[in-house]
Tab-separated table of C-alpha atoms in Angstrom:
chain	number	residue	atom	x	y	z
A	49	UNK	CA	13.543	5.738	-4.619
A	50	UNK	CA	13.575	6.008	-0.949
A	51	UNK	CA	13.795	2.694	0.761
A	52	UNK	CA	11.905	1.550	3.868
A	53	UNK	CA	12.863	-1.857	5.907
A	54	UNK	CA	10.918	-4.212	8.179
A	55	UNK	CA	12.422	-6.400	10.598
A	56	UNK	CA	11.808	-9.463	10.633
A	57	UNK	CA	10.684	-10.358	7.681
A	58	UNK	CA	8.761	-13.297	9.113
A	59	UNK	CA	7.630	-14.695	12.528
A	60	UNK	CA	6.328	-17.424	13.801
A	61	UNK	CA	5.327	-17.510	17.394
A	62	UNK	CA	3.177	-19.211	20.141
A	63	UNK	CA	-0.342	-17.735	21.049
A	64	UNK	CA	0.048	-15.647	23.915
A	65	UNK	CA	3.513	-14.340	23.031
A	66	UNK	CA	3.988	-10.902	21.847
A	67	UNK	CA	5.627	-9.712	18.948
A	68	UNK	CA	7.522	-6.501	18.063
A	69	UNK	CA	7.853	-5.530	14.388
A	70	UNK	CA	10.438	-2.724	13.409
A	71	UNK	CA	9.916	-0.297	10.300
A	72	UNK	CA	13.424	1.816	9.379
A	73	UNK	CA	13.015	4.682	6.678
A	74	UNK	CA	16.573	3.928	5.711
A	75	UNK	CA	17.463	7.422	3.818
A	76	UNK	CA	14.940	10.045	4.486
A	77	UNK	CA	13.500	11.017	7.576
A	78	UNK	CA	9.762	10.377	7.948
A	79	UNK	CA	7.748	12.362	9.989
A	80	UNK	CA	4.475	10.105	9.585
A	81	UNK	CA	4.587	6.187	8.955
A	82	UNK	CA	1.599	3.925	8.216
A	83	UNK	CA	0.802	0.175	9.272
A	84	UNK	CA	-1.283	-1.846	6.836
A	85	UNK	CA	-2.319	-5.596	7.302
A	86	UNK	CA	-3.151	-7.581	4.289
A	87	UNK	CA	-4.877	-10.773	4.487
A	88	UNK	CA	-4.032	-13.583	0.951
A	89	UNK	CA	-5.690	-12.232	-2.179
A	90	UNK	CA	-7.073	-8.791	-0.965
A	91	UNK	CA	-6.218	-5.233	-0.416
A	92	UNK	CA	-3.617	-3.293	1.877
A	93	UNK	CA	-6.312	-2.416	5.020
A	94	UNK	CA	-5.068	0.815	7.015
A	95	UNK	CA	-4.477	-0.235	10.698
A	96	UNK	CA	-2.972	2.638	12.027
A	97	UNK	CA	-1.239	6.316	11.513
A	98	UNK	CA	2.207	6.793	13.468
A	99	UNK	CA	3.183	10.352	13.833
A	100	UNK	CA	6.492	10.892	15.576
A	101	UNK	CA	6.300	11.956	19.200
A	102	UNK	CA	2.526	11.351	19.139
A	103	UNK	CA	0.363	8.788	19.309
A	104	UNK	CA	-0.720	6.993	17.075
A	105	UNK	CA	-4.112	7.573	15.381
A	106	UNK	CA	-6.031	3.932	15.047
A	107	UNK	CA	-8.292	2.720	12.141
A	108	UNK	CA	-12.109	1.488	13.643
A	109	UNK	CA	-11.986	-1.424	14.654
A	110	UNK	CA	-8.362	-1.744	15.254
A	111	UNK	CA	-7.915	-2.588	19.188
A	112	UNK	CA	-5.129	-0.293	20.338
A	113	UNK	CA	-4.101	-2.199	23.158
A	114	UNK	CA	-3.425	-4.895	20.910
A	115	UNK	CA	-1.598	-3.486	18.456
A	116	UNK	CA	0.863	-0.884	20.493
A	117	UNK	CA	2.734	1.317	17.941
A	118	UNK	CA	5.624	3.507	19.304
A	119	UNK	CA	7.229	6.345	16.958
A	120	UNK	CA	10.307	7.360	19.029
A	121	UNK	CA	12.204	8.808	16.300
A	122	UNK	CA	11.830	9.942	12.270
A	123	UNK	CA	13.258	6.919	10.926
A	124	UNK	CA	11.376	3.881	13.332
A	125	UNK	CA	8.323	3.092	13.853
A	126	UNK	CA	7.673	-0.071	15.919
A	127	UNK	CA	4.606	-2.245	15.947
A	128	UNK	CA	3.522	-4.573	18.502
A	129	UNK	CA	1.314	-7.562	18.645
A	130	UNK	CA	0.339	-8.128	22.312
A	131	UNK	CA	-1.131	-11.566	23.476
A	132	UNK	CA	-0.904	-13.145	19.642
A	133	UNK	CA	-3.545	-14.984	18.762
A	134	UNK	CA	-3.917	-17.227	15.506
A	135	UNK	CA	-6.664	-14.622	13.865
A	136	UNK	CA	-3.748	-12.102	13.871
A	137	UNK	CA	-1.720	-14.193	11.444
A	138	UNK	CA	-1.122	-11.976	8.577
A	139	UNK	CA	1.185	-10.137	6.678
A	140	UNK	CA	1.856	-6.538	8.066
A	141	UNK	CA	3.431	-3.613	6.082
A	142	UNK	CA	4.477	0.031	7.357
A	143	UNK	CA	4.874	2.671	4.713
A	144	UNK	CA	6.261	5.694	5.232
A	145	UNK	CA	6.440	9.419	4.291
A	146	UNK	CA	8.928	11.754	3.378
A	147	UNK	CA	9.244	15.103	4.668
A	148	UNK	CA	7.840	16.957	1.055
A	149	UNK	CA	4.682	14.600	2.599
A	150	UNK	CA	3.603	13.079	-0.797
A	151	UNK	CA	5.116	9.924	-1.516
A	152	UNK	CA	4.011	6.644	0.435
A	153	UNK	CA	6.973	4.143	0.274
A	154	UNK	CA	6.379	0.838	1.644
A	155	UNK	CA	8.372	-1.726	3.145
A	156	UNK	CA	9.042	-5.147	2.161
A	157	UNK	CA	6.437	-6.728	4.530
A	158	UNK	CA	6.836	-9.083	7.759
A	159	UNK	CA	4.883	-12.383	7.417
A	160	UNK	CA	3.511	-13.440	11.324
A	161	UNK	CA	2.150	-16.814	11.927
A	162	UNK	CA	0.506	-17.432	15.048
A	163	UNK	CA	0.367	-21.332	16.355
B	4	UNK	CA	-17.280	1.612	2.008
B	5	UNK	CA	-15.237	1.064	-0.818
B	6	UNK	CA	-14.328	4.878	-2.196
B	7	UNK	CA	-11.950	3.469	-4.940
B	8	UNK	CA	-12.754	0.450	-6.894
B	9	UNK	CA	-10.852	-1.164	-9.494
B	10	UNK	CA	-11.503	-3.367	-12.401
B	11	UNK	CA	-11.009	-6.202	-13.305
B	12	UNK	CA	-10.014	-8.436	-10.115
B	13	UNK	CA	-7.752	-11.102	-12.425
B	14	UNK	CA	-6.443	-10.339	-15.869
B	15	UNK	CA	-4.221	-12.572	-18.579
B	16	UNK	CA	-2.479	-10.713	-21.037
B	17	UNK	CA	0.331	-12.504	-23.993
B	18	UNK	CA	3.373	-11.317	-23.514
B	19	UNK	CA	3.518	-7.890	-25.970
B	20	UNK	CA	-0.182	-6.756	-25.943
B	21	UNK	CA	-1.416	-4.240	-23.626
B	22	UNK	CA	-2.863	-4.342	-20.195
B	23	UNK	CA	-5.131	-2.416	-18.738
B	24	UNK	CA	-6.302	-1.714	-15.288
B	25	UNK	CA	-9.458	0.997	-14.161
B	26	UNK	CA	-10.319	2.598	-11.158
B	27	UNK	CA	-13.122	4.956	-10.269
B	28	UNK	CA	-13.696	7.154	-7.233
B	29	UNK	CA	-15.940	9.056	-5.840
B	30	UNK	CA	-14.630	11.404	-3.634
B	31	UNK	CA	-13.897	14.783	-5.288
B	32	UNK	CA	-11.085	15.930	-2.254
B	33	UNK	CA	-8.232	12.885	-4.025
B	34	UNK	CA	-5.427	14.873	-5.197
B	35	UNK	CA	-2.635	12.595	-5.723
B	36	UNK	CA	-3.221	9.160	-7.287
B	37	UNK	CA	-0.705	6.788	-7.317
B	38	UNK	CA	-0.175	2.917	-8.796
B	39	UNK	CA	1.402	0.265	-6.878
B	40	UNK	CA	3.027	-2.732	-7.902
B	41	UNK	CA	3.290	-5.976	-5.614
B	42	UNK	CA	4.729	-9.182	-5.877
B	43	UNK	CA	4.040	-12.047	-3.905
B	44	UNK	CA	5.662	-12.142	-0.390
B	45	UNK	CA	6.636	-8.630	-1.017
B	46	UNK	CA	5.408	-5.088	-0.323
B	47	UNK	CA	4.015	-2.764	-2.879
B	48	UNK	CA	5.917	-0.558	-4.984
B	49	UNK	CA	5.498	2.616	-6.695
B	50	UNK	CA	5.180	2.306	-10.513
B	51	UNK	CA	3.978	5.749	-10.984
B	52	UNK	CA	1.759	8.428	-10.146
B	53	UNK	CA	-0.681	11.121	-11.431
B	54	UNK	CA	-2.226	14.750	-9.459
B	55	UNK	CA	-5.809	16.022	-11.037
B	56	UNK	CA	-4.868	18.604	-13.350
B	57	UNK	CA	-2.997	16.192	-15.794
B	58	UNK	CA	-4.628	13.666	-17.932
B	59	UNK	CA	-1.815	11.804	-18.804
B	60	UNK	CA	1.331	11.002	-17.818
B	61	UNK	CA	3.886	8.190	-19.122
B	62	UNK	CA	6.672	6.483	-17.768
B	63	UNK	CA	8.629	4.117	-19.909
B	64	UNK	CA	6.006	1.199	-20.575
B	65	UNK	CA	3.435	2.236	-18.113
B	66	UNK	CA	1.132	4.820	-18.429
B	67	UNK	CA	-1.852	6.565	-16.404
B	68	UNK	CA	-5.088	8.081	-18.097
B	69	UNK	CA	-6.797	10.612	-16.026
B	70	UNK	CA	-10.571	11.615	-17.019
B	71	UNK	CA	-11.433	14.428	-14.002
B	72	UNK	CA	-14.842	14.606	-15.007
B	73	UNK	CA	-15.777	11.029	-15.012
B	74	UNK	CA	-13.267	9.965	-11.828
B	75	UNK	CA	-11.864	7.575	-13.537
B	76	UNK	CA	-8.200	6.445	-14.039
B	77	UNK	CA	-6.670	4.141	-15.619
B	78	UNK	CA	-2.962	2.421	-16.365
B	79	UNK	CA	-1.738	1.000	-19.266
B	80	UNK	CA	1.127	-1.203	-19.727
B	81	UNK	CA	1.946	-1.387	-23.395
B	82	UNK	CA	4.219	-4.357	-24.423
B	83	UNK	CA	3.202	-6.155	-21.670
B	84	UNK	CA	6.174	-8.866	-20.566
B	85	UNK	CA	5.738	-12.048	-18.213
B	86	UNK	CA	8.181	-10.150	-15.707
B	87	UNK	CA	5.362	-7.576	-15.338
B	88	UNK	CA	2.920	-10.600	-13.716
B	89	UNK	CA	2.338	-9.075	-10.271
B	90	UNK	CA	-0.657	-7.699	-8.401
B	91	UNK	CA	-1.380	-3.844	-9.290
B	92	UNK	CA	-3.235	-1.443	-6.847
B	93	UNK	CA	-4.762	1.865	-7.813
B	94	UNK	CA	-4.971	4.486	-4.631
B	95	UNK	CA	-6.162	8.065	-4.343
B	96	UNK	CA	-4.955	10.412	-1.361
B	97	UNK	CA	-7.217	13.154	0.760
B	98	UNK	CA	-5.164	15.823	0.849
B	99	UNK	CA	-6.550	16.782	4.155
B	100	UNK	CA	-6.677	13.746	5.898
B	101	UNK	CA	-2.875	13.223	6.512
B	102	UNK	CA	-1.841	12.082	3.405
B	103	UNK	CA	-3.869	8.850	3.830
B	104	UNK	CA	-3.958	6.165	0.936
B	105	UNK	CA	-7.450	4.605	0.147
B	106	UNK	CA	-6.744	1.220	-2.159
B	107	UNK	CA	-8.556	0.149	-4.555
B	108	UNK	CA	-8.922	-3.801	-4.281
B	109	UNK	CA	-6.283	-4.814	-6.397
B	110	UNK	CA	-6.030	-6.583	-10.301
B	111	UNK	CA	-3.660	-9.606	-10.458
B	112	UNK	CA	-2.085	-9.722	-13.985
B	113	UNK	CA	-0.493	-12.351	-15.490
B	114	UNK	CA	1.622	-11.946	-18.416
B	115	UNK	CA	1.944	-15.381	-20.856
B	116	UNK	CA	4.775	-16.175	-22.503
């Protein structure tokens, strides 16, 4: 199957600092990613849609300033976490599409800790 | 509003028998409904996946049921083994929203030796 990467796969950082996370389609060219947060124990919750050379299209109640998501190109999508705070601790995961448009594959997940 | 839910939350299964996950929807516009897998620390993979117009479809040890009329699907893992213990998610796509995933809330299996 197609194979999707995160960088990193984990973060820790102060509160205040801002953190980028990178999501690679490695082998196929993706012309729409997704960025999920998942809190222990529960479900994959749908942040945001990144379309390449749009913006991005942001779940309610998902601050856009906060999280910034830049798709420069089909195979990254980048997501950052401005002004980190210790509620945004959580486990993020981008998925992303191929070009037939059906399949979501995800990537291997980037844990952030806030202190 | 949860469009997809899926039963049970937890499930143990002996290593051999048969597991079995459900989901129900109720939005008639899914057309593609897919299974993830996920272990912990790690992001979900695809086990397998099943469109509307078929009611079953198999894949080695796992396979889906798909009952149209009563939206309802369901996936089966026959011969269960402790290496399947992992955290299963149901979806369903809107084929008009942008290939968006709605998840159902997950079933944590365990698989005993």
């Amino acid at each position: 199957g197609a194979v999707v990467s995160q960088h990193p796969s984990r973060v820790i950082c102060k509160s205040g600092t801002s953190v980028k996370i990178e999501c690679r389609s490695l082998d196929f060219q993706a012309t729409t990613m997704f960025w999920y947060r998942q809190f222990p124990k529960q479900s994959l919750m749908l942040m945001a849609t990144s379309n390449e050379g749009s913006k991005a299209t942001y779940e309610q109640g998902v601050e856009k300033d906060k999280f910034l998501i830049n798709h420069a190109s089909l195979t990254l999508s980048t997501l950052t976490v401005t002004s980190a705070h210790p509620e945004d601790s959580s486990f993020y995961i981008c998925s992303a599409i191929d070009l037939l448009g059906e399949t979501q594959y995800f990537g291997p997940g980037t844990r952030l800790l806030v202190l | 509003q949860q469009q997809v839910k899926q039963s049970p939350q937890s499930l143990i299964v002996q290593k051999g028998g048969i597991s079995i996950i459900n989901c129900a929807y109720e939005n008639t516009a899914f057309d593609y409904f897919p299974w993830y897998q996920q272990f912990p620390g790690k992001g979900p993979a695809l086990l397998i996946a099943i469109r509307p117009d078929v009611s079953e479809k198999k894949e080695g040890r796992f396979t889906i049921s798909f009952n149209k009329s009563a939206k309802q699907f369901s996936l089966h893992i026959m011969d269960s083994q402790p290496g399947d213990s992992a955290t299963y998610f149901c979806a369903a796509r809107l084929n008009n929203a942008g290939n968006m995933l709605t998840f159902g809330g997950g079933t944590r299996l365990m698989v005993k030796p």
